[in-house]
Tab-separated table of C-alpha atoms in Angstrom:
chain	number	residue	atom	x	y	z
Q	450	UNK	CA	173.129	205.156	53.769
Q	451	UNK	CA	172.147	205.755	57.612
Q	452	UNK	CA	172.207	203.100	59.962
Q	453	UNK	CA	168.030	203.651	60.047
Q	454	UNK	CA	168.094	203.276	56.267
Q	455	UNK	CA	170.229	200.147	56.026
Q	456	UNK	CA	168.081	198.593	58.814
Q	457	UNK	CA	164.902	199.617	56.329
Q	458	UNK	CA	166.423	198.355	53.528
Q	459	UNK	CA	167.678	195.053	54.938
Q	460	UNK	CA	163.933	194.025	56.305
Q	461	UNK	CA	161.806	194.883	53.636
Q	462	UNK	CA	164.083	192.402	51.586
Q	463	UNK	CA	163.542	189.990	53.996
Q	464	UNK	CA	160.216	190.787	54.739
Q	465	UNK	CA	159.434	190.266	50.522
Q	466	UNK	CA	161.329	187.058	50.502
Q	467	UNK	CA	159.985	185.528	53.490
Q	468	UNK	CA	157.088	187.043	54.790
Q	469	UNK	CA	156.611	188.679	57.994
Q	470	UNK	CA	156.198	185.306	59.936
Q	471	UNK	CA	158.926	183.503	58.957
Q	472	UNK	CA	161.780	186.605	59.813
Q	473	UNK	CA	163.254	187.010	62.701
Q	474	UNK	CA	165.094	190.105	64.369
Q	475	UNK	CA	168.493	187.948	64.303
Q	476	UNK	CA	167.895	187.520	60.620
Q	477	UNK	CA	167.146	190.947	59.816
Q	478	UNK	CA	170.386	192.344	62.235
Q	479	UNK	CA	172.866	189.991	60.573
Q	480	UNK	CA	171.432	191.219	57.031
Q	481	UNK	CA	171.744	194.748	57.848
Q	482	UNK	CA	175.323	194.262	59.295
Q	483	UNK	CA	174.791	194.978	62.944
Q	484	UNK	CA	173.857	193.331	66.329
Q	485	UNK	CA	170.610	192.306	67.259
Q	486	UNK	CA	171.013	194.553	70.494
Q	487	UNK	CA	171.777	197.568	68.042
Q	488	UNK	CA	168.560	196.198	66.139
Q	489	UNK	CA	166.700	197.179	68.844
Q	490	UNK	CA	167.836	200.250	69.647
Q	491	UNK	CA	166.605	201.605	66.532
Q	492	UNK	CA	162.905	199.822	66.725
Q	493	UNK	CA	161.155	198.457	69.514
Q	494	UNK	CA	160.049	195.153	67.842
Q	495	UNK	CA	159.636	193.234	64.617
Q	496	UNK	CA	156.410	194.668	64.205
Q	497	UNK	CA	157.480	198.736	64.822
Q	498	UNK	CA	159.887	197.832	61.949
Q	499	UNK	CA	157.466	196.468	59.494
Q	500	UNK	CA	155.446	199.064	59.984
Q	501	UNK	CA	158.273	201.723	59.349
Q	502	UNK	CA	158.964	199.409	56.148
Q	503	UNK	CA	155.412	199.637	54.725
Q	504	UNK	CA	155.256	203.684	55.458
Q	505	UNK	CA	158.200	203.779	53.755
Q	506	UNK	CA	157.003	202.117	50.435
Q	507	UNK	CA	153.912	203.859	50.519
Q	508	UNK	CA	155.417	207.209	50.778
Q	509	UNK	CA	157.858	206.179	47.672
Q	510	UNK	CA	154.816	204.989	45.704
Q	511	UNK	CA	153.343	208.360	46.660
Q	512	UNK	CA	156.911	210.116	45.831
Q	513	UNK	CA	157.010	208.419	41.933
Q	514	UNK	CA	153.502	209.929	41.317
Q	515	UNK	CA	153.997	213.635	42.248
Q	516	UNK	CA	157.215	213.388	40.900
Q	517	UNK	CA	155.570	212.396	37.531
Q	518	UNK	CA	153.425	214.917	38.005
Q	519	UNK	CA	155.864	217.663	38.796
Q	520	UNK	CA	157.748	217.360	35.684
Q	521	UNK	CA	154.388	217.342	33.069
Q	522	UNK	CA	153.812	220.329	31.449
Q	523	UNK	CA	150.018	220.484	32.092
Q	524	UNK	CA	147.030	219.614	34.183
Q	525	UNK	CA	146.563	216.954	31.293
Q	526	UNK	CA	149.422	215.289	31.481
Q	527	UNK	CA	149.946	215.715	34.924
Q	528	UNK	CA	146.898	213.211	35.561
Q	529	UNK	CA	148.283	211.029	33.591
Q	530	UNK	CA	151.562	210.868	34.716
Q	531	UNK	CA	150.318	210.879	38.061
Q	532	UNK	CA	148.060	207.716	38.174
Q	533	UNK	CA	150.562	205.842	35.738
Q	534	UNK	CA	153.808	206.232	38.052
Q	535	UNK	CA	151.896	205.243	40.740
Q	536	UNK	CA	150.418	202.047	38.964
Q	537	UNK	CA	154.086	201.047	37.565
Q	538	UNK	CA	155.141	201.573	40.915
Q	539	UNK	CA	152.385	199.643	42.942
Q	540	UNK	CA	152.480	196.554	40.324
Q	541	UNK	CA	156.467	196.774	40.467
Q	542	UNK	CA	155.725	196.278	44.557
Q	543	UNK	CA	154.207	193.277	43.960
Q	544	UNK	CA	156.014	191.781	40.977
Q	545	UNK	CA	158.783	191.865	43.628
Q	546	UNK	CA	157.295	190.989	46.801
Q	547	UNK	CA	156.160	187.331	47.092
Q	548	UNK	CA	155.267	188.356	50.739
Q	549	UNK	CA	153.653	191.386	50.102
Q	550	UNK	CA	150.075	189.653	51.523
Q	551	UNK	CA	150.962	189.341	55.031
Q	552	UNK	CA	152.376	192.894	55.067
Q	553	UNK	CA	149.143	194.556	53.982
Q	554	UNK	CA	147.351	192.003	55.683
Q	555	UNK	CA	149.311	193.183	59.289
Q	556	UNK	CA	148.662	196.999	58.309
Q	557	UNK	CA	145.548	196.879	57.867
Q	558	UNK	CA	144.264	194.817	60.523
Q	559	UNK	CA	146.695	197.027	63.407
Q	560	UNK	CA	147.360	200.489	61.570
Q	561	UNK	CA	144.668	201.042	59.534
Q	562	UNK	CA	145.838	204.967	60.171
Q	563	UNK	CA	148.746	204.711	58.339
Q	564	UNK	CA	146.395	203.385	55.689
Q	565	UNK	CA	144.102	205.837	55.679
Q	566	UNK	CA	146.721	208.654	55.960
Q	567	UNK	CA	148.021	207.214	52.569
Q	568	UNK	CA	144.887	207.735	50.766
Q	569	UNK	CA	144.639	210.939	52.007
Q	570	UNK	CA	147.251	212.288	50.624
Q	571	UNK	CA	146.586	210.240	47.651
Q	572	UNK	CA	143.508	212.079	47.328
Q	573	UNK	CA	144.921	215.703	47.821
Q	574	UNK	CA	147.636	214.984	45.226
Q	575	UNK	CA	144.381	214.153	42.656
Q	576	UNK	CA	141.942	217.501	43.539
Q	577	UNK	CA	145.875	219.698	43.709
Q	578	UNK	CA	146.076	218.310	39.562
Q	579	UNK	CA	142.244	218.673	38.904
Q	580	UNK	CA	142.135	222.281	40.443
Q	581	UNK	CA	145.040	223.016	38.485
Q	582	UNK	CA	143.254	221.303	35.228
Q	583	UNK	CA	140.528	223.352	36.000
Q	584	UNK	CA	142.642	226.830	35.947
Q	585	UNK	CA	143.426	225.764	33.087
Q	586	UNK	CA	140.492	225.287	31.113
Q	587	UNK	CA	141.709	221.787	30.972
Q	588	UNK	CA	138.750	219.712	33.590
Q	589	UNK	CA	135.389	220.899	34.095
Q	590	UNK	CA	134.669	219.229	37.765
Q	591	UNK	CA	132.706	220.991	40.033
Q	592	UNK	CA	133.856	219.148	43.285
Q	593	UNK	CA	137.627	218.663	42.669
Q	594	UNK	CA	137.916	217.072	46.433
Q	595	UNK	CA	134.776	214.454	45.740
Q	596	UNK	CA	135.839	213.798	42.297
Q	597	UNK	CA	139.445	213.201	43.321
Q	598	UNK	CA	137.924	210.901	46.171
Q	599	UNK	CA	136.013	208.685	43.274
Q	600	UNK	CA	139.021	208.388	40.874
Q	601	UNK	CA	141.052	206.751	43.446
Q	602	UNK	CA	138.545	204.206	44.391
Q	603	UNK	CA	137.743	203.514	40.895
Q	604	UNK	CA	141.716	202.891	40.629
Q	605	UNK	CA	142.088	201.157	43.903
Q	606	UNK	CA	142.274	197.500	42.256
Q	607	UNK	CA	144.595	198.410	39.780
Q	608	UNK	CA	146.825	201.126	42.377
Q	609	UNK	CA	146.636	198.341	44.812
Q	610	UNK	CA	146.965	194.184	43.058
Q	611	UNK	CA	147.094	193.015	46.607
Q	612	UNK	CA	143.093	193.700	46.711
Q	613	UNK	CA	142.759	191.700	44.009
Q	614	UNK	CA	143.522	188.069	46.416
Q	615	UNK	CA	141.351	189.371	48.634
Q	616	UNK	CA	137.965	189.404	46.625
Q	617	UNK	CA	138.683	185.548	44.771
């Protein structure tokens, strides 16, 4: 594992035990093995690095879904496959991360962007399986793109339990 890696890996545990708040730079150098000094040369601050940690689990909740995907045999169960990884994967998130709140919270109060960048290749990934269900006599959608757009909302609760706190 890279020294960028192990510096990922050793805050987002700290980050999901703790909470963004409560961890420090110190505590997140001596967990990854390193000075704080070397910390820094790596990421500017505390919050650079949380932000690096939530791209990072987005883009392997993204990964376990087109992955899924990629090995089905058709449009069918591609879909499926597709929204269930990434449901497994997204409720596995936050199974595991009591801190998981102020995370999302941070993102999407500062970097929306990365948010919305997230859901758009979300989306893509959704209208790439529907055109191909459609070329295969499999869907009959006559805006794969808008379509693709309303599935994911529909499935944002359930993709995303976070939400959930948010509307009690």
């Amino acid at each position: 594992m890279d020294v960028k890696q192990r510096i990922l890996a050793a805050a987002t545990r700290r980050f999901a035990d703790y909470g963004y708040a409560k961890t420090t730079m110190v505590e997140i150098a001596a967990d990854a093995g390193m000075s704080v000094g070397n910390l820094y040369r790596h990421f500017e601050n505390k919050e650079a690095l949380a932000i690096a940690c939530m791209r990072r689990q987005l883009e392997s909740k993204l990964r376990s879904g087109l992955d899924a995907a990629d090995r089905a045999k058709s449009a069918n169960e591609a879909f499926e496959a597709f929204l269930l990884a990434r449901l497994r994967a997204g409720h596995a998130q936050f199974a595991n991360t009591r801190h998981l709140y102020d995370m999302v919270r941070l993102v999407n109060e500062r970097y929306r962007d990365l948010l919305l960048d997230f859901e758009s290749k979300v989306i893509q990934a959704l209208a790439d399986i529907l055109r191909q269900g459609i070329r295969e006599g499999a869907f009959d959608v006559d805006d794969p793109d808008r379509t693709a757009y309303d599935i994911h909302q529909a499935l944002m609760r359930y993709n995303h339990p976070v939400s959930l706190r948010y509307n009690e």
